[in-house]
Short mmCIF file of C-alpha atoms and ligand atoms in Angstrom, two decimals:
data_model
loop_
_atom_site.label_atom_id
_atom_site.label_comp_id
_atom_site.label_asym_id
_atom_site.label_seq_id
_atom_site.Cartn_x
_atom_site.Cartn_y
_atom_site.Cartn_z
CA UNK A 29 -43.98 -17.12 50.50
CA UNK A 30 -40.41 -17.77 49.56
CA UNK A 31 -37.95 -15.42 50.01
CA UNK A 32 -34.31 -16.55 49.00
CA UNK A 33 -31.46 -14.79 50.25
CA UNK A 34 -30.23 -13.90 46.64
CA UNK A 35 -32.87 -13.97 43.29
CA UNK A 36 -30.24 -13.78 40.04
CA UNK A 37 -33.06 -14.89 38.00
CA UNK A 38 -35.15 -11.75 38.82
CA UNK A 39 -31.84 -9.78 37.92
CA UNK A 40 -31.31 -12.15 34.76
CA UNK A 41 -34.87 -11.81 33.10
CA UNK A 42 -34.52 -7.90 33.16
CA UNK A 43 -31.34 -7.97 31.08
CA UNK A 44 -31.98 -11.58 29.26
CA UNK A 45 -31.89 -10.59 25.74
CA UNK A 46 -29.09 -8.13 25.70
CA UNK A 47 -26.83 -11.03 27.51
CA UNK A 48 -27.04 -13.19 25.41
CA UNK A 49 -26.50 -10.82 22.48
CA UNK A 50 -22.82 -9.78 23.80
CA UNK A 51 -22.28 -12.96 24.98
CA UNK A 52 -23.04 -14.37 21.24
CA UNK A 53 -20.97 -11.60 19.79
CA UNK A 54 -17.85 -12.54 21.41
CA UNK A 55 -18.44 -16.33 20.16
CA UNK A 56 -19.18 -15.04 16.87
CA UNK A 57 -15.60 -13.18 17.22
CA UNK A 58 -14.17 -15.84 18.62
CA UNK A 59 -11.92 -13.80 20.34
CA UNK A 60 -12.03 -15.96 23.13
CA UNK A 61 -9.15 -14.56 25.73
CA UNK A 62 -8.50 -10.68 25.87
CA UNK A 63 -9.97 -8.26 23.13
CA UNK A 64 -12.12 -5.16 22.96
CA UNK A 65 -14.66 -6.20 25.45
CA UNK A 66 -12.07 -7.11 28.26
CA UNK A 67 -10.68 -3.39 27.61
CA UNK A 68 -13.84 -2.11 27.54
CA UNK A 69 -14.82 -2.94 30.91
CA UNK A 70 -11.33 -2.26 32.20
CA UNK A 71 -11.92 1.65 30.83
CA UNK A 72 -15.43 1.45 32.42
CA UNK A 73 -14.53 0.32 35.77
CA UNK A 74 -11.65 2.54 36.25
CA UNK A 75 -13.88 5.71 35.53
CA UNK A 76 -16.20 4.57 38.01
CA UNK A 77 -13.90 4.27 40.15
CA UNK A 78 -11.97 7.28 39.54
CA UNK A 79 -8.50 5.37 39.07
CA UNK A 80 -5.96 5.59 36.08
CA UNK A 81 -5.87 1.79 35.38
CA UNK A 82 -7.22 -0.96 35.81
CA UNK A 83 -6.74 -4.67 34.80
CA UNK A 84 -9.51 -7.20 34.63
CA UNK A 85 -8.15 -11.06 36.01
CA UNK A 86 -9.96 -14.23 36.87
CA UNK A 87 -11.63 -13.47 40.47
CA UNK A 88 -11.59 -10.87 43.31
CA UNK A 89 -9.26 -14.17 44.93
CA UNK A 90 -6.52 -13.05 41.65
CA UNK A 91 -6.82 -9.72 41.99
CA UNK A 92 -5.65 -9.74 45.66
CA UNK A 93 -3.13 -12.56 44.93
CA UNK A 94 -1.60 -10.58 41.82
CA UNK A 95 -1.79 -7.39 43.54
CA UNK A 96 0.42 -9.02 46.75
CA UNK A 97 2.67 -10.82 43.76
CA UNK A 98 3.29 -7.60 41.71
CA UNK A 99 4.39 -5.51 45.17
CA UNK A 100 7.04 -7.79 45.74
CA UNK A 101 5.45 -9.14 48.92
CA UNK A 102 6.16 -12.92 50.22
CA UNK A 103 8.70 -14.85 52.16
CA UNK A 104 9.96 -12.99 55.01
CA UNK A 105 7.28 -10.07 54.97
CA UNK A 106 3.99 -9.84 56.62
CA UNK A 107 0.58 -8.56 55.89
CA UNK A 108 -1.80 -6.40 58.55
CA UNK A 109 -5.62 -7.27 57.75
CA UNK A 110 -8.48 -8.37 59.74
CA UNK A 111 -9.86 -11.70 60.85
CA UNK A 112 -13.45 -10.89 60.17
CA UNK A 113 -13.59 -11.38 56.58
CA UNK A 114 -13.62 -14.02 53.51
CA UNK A 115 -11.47 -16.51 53.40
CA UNK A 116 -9.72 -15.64 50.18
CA UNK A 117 -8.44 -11.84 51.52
CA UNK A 118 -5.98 -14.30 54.06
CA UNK A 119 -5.65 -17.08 51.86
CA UNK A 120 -3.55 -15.23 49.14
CA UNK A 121 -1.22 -13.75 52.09
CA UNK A 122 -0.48 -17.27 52.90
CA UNK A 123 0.07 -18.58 49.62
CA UNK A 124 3.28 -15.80 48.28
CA UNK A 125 4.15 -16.97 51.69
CA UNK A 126 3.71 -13.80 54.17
CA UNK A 127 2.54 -13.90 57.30
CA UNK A 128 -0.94 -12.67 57.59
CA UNK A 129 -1.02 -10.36 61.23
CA UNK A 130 -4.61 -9.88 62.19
CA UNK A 131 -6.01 -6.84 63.99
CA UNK A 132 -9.37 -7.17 65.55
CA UNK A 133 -12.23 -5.55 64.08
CA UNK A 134 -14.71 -2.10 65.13
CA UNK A 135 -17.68 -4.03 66.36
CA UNK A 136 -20.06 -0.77 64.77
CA UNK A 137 -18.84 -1.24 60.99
CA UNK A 138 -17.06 -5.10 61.50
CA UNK A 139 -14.27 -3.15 59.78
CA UNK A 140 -10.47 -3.47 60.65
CA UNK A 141 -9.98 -0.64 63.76
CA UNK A 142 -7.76 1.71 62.92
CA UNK A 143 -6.61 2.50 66.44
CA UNK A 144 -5.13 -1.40 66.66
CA UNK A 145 -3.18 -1.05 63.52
CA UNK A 146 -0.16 0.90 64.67
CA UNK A 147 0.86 -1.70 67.48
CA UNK A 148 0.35 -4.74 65.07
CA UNK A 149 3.35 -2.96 62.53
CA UNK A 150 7.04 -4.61 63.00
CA UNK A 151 9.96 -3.87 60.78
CA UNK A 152 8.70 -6.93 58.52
CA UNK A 153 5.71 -5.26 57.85
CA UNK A 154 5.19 -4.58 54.02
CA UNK A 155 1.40 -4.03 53.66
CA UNK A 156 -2.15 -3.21 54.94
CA UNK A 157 -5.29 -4.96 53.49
CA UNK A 158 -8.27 -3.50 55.13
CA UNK A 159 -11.19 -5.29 53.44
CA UNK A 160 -14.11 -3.11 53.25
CA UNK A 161 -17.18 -5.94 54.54
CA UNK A 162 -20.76 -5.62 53.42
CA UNK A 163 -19.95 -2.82 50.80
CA UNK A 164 -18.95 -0.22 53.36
CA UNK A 165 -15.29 1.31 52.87
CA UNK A 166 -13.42 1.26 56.18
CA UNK A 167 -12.46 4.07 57.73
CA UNK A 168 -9.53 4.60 55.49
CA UNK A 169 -7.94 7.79 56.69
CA UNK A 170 -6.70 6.84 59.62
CA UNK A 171 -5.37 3.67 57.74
CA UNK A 172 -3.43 5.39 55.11
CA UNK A 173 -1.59 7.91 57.52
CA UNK A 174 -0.06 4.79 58.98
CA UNK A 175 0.89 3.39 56.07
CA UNK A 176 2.56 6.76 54.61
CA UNK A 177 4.06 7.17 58.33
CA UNK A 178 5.29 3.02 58.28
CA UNK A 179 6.06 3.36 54.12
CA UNK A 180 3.52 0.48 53.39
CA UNK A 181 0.97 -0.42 50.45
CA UNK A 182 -2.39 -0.40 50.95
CA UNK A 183 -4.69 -3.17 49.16
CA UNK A 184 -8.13 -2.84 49.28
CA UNK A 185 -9.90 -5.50 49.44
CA UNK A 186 -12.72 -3.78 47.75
CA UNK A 187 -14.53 -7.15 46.74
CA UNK A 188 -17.93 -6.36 48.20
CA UNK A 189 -17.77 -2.46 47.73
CA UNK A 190 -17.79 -1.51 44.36
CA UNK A 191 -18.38 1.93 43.71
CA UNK A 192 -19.52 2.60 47.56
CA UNK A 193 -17.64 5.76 48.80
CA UNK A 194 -15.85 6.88 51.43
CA UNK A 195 -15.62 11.02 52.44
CA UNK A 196 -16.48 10.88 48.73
CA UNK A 197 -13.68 8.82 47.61
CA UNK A 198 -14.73 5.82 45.51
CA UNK A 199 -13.57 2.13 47.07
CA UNK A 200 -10.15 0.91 45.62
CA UNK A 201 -9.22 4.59 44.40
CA UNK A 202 -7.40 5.42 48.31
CA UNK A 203 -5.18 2.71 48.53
CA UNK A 204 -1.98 1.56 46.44
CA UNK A 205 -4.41 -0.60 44.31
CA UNK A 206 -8.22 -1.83 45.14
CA UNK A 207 -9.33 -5.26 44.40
CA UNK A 208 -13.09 -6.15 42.98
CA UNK A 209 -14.73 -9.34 42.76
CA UNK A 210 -17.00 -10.06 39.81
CA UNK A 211 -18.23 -13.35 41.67
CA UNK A 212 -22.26 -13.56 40.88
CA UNK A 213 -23.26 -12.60 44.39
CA UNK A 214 -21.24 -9.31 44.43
CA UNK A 215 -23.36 -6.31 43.48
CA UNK A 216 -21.33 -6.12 39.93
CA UNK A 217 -21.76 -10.21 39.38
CA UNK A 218 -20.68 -12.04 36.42
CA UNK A 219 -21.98 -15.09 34.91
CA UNK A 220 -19.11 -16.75 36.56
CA UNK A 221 -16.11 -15.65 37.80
CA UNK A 222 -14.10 -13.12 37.05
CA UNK A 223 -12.29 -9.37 39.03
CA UNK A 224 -10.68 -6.25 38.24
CA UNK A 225 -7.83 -4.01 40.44
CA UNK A 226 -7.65 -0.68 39.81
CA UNK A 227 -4.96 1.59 40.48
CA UNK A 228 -3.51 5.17 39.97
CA UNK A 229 0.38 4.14 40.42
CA UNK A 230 1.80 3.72 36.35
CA UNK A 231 4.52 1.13 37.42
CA UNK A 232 2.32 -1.37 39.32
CA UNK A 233 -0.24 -0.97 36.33
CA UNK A 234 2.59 -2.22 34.15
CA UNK A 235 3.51 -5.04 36.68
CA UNK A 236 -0.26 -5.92 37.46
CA UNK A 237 -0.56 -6.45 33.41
CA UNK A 238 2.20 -8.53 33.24
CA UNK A 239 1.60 -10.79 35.84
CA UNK A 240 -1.67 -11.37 35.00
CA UNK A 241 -0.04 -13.23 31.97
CA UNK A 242 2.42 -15.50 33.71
CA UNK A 243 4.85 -12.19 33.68
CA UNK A 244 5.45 -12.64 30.17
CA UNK A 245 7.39 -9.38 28.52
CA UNK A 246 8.25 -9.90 25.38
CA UNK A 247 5.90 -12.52 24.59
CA UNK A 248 7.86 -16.05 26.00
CA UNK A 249 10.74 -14.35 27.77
CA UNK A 250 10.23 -13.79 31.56
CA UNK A 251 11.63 -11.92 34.28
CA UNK A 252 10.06 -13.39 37.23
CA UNK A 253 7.10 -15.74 37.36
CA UNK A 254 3.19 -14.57 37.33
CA UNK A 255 0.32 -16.44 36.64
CA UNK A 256 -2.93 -17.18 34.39
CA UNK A 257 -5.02 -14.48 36.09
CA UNK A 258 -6.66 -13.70 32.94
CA UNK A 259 -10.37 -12.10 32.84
CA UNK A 260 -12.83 -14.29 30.16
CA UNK A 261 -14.27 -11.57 27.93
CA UNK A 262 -17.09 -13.83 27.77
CA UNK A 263 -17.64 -12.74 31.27
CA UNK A 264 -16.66 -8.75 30.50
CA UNK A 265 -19.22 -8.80 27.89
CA UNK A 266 -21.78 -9.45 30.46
CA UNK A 267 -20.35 -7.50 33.08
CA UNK A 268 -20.99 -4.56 30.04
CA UNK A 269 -24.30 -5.16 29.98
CA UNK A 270 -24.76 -5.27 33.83
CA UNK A 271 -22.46 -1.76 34.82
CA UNK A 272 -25.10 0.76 33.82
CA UNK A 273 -27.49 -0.74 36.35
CA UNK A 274 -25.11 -0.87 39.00
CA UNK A 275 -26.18 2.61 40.56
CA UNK A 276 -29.59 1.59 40.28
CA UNK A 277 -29.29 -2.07 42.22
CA UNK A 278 -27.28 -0.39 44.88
CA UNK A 279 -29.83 1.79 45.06
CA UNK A 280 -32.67 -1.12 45.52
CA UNK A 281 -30.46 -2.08 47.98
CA UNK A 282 -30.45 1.20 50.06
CA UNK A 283 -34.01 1.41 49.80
CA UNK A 284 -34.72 -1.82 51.31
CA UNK A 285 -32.42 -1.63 53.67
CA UNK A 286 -34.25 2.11 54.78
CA UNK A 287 -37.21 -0.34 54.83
CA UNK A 288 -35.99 -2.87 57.20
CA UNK A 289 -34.19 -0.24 59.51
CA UNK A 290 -37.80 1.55 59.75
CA UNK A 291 -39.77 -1.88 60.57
CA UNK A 292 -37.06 -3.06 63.02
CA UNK A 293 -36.94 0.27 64.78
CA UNK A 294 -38.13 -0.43 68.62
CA UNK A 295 -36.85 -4.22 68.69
CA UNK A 296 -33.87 -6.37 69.90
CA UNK A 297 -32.52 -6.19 66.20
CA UNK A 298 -29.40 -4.48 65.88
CA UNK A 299 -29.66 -3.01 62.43
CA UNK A 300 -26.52 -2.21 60.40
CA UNK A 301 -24.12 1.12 61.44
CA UNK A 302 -23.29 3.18 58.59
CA UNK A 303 -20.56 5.31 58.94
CA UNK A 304 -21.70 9.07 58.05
CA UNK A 305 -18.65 9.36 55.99
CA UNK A 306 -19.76 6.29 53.95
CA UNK A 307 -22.09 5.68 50.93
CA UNK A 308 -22.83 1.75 51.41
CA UNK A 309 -23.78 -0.46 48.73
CA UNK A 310 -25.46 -3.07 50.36
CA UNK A 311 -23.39 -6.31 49.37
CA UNK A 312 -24.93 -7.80 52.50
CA UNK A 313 -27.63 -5.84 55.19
CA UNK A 314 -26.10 -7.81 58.55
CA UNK A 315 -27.92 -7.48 61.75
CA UNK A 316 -27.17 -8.52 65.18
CA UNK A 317 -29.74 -10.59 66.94
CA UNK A 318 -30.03 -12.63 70.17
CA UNK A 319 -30.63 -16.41 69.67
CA UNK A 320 -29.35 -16.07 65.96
CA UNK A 321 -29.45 -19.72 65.50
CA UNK A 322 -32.68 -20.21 66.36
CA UNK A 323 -33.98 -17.06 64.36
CA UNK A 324 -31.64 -18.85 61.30
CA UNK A 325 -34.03 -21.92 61.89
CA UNK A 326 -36.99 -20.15 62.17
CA UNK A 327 -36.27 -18.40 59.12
CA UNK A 328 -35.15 -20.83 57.22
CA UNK A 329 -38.28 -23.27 58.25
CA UNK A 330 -40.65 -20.42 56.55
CA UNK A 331 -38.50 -20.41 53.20
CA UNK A 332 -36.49 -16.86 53.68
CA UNK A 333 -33.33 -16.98 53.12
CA UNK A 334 -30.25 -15.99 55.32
CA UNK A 335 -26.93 -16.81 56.25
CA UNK A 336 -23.70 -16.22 58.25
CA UNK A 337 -20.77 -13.66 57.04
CA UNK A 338 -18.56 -15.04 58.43
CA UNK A 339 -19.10 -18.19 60.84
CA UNK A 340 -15.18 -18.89 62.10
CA UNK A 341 -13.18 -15.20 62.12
CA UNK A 342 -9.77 -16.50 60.20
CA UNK A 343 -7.42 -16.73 63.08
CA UNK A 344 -9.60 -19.47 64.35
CA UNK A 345 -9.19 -21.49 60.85
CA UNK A 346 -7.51 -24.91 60.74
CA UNK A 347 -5.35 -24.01 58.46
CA UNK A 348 -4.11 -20.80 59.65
CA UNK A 349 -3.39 -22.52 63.45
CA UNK A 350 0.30 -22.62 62.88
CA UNK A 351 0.26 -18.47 63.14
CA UNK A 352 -0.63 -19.81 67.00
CA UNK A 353 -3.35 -17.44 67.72
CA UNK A 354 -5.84 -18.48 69.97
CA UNK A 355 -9.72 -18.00 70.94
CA UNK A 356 -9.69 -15.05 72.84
CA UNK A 357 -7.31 -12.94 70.68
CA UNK A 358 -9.78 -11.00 68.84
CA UNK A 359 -12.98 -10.69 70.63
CA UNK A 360 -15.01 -8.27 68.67
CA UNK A 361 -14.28 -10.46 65.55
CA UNK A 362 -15.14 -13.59 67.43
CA UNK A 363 -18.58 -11.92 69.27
CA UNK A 364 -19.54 -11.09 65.71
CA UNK A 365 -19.43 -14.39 64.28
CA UNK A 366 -21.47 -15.60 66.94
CA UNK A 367 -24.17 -12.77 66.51
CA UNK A 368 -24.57 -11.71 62.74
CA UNK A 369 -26.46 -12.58 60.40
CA UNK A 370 -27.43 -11.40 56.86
CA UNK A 371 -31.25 -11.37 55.43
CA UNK A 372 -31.94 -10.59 51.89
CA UNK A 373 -31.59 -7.14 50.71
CA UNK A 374 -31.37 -7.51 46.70
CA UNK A 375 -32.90 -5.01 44.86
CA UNK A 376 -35.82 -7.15 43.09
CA UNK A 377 -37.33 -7.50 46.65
CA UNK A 378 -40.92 -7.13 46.33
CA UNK A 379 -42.56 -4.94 49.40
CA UNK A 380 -44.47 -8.19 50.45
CA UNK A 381 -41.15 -9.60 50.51
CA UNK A 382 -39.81 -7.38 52.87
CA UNK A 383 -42.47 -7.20 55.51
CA UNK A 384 -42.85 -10.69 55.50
CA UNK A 385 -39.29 -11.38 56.50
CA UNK A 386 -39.39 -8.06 58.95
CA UNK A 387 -42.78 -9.88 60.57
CA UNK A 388 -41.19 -12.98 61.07
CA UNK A 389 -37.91 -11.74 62.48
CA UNK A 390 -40.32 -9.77 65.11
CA UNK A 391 -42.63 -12.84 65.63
CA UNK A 392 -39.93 -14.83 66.57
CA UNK A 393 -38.55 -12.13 68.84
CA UNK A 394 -41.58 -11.84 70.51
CA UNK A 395 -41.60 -15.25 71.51
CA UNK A 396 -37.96 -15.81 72.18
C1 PLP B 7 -15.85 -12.42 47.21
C2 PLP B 7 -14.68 -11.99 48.02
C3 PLP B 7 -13.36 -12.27 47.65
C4 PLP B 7 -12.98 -13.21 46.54
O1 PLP B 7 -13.56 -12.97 45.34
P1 PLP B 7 -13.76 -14.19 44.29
O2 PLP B 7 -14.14 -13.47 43.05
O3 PLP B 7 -14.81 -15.07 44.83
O4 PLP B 7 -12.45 -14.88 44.16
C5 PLP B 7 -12.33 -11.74 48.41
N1 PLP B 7 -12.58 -10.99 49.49
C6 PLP B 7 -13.84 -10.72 49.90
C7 PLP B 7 -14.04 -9.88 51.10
C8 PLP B 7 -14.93 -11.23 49.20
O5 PLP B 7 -16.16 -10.98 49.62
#
């Protein structure tokens, strides 16, 4: 049996025909940048997520890199976020040229710890950007008394937790804006790229709009410089016909994941924690294992699918060496990269799916 780690052709033949039908009716427009559809989903999405505004732009990458560019923050200013996530949350600190400052991670959730935070804040600190991994929201309170106490924005880097909740607050709605990613894999995937960042704040809404079109106000006459961060509506009109499943897949996902915790229950596997003040959506269902890499093999010799969020925590990154941090500096996000592991958990996962990954998981504990 195979079992990949992600099916988007089970997803795709439920929702085939009405695809292509907004897809062909925005060729048929040829309306080929902005329009209804982009608004559409930019009205949608904010409801969901229970924010005034929102503006749809070219990846969950753009939506952190114009929401860093329409604060004001680069040269001079730095940025607290953890190591223990995608590349592209650190990447667009380092490219309006802050200084990303990494705090080390709680080892139950993989989220930033909130306790760390205060000690990493200087007088050249201008933001917080805790990213909430796997769909689950971090623990945000604690997070945005800091940032009210230090006067700092908060960007959530809400790419894998659309519409998850924390103490009943949706993801992106706590912060000073919350960044989503539309990239296929996310729960709310596109048929390419595309993201959205939502707000409640009127005057960033303004600048986020802007600078999504190379800061352009009056058309052609610019006050400062902003980029091509425009959303496709080729990709909203999909992304229309996706959102009214969304509940339901996360849903799937919970399920499954319910499934796995039961059959795992009573062996080495370290299922995932979910914070009782959280609502998760699933992005990824992580465990901890011992002899990962072999389980990987083993897995991956009997066709199932998994895979490593995230192999090298940032502050171990080439490219990032010249912030001189060291092995050692962040042990919880460095013991988690050598332990975690994700197996599939999308929703079109049939129940022979399931317990054949959950038996060979156990079979190779057994023997390991
Ligand atoms: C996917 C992801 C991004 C980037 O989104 P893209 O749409 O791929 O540019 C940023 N941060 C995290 C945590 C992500 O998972």
């Amino acid at each position: 049996m195979q079992v990949p780690l992600l099916d988007l052709k089970a997803q795709y033949a439920t929702i085939k025909d009405e695809v292509l039908a907004a897809v062909s009716e925005v060729l048929e427009s040829q309306q080929c940048i902005g329009g209804p559809k982009v608004a559409e989903l930019e009205e949608k999405v904010a409801a969901l997520s229970d924010c005034k505004f929102a503006v749809g732009v070219s990846s969950g990458t753009d939506a952190i890199l114009n929401s860093l560019m329409s604060l004001g923050i680069g040269q001079g200013d730095e940025v607290i976020t953890t190591p223990f996530t995608f590349f592209a949350t650190v990447g667009c600190i380092e490219r309006v040229g802050a200084r990303p400052v990494f705090v080390d991670i709680d080892p139950k959730t993989y989220n930033i710890d909130p306790s760390k935070i205060e000690a990493a804040v200087t007088d050249k600190t201008k933001a917080i950007m805790p990213v909430h991994l796997y769909g689950q929201v971090a623990e945000m309170d604690p997070i945005m008394e800091i940032a009210a106490k230090h006067n700092l924005a908060v960007i959530e880097d809400a790419a894998q937790s659309i519409s998850s909740t924390y103490k009943g607050k949706k993801s992106g709605s706590i912060g000073t804006v919350g960044c989503f990613s539309f990239f296929p894999s996310k729960n709310l995937g596109g048929i390419g790229d595309g993201g959205m960042i939502v707000t409640n704040d009127e005057q960033l809404y303004n600048q986020l709009f802007i600078m999504r079109n190379h800061g352009s106000k009056p058309k052609y006459y610019h006050k400062f410089v902003g980029g091509n961060f425009r959303l496709d509506p080729i990709q909203a009109a999909a992304l229309l016909v996706k959102l009214p499943h969304l509940d339901d897949w996360s849903e799937g996902r919970r399920r499954n994941a319910a499934y796995y915790n039961e059959k795992f229950e009573g062996t080495a596997v370290q299922t995932p924690y979910i914070n009782p003040d959280c609502v998760t959506i699933y992005n990824q269902y992580v465990i901890r294992v011992p002899k990962r890499d072999e389980l990987i093999a083993h897995l991956r010799e009997k066709s199932i699918g998994c895979e490593i969020y995230y192999p090298v925590p940032m502050h171990l990154q080439e490219c990032f060496s010249y912030l001189g941090y060291k092995a050692g500096d962040f042990p919880e996000s460095e013991k988690a990269a050598n332990e975690v592991m994700a197996l599939p958990i999308y929703p079109e996962l049939t129940d022979e799916m399931k317990d054949f990954v959950t038996e060979q998981v156990k079979s190779f504990l057994s023997f390991n």
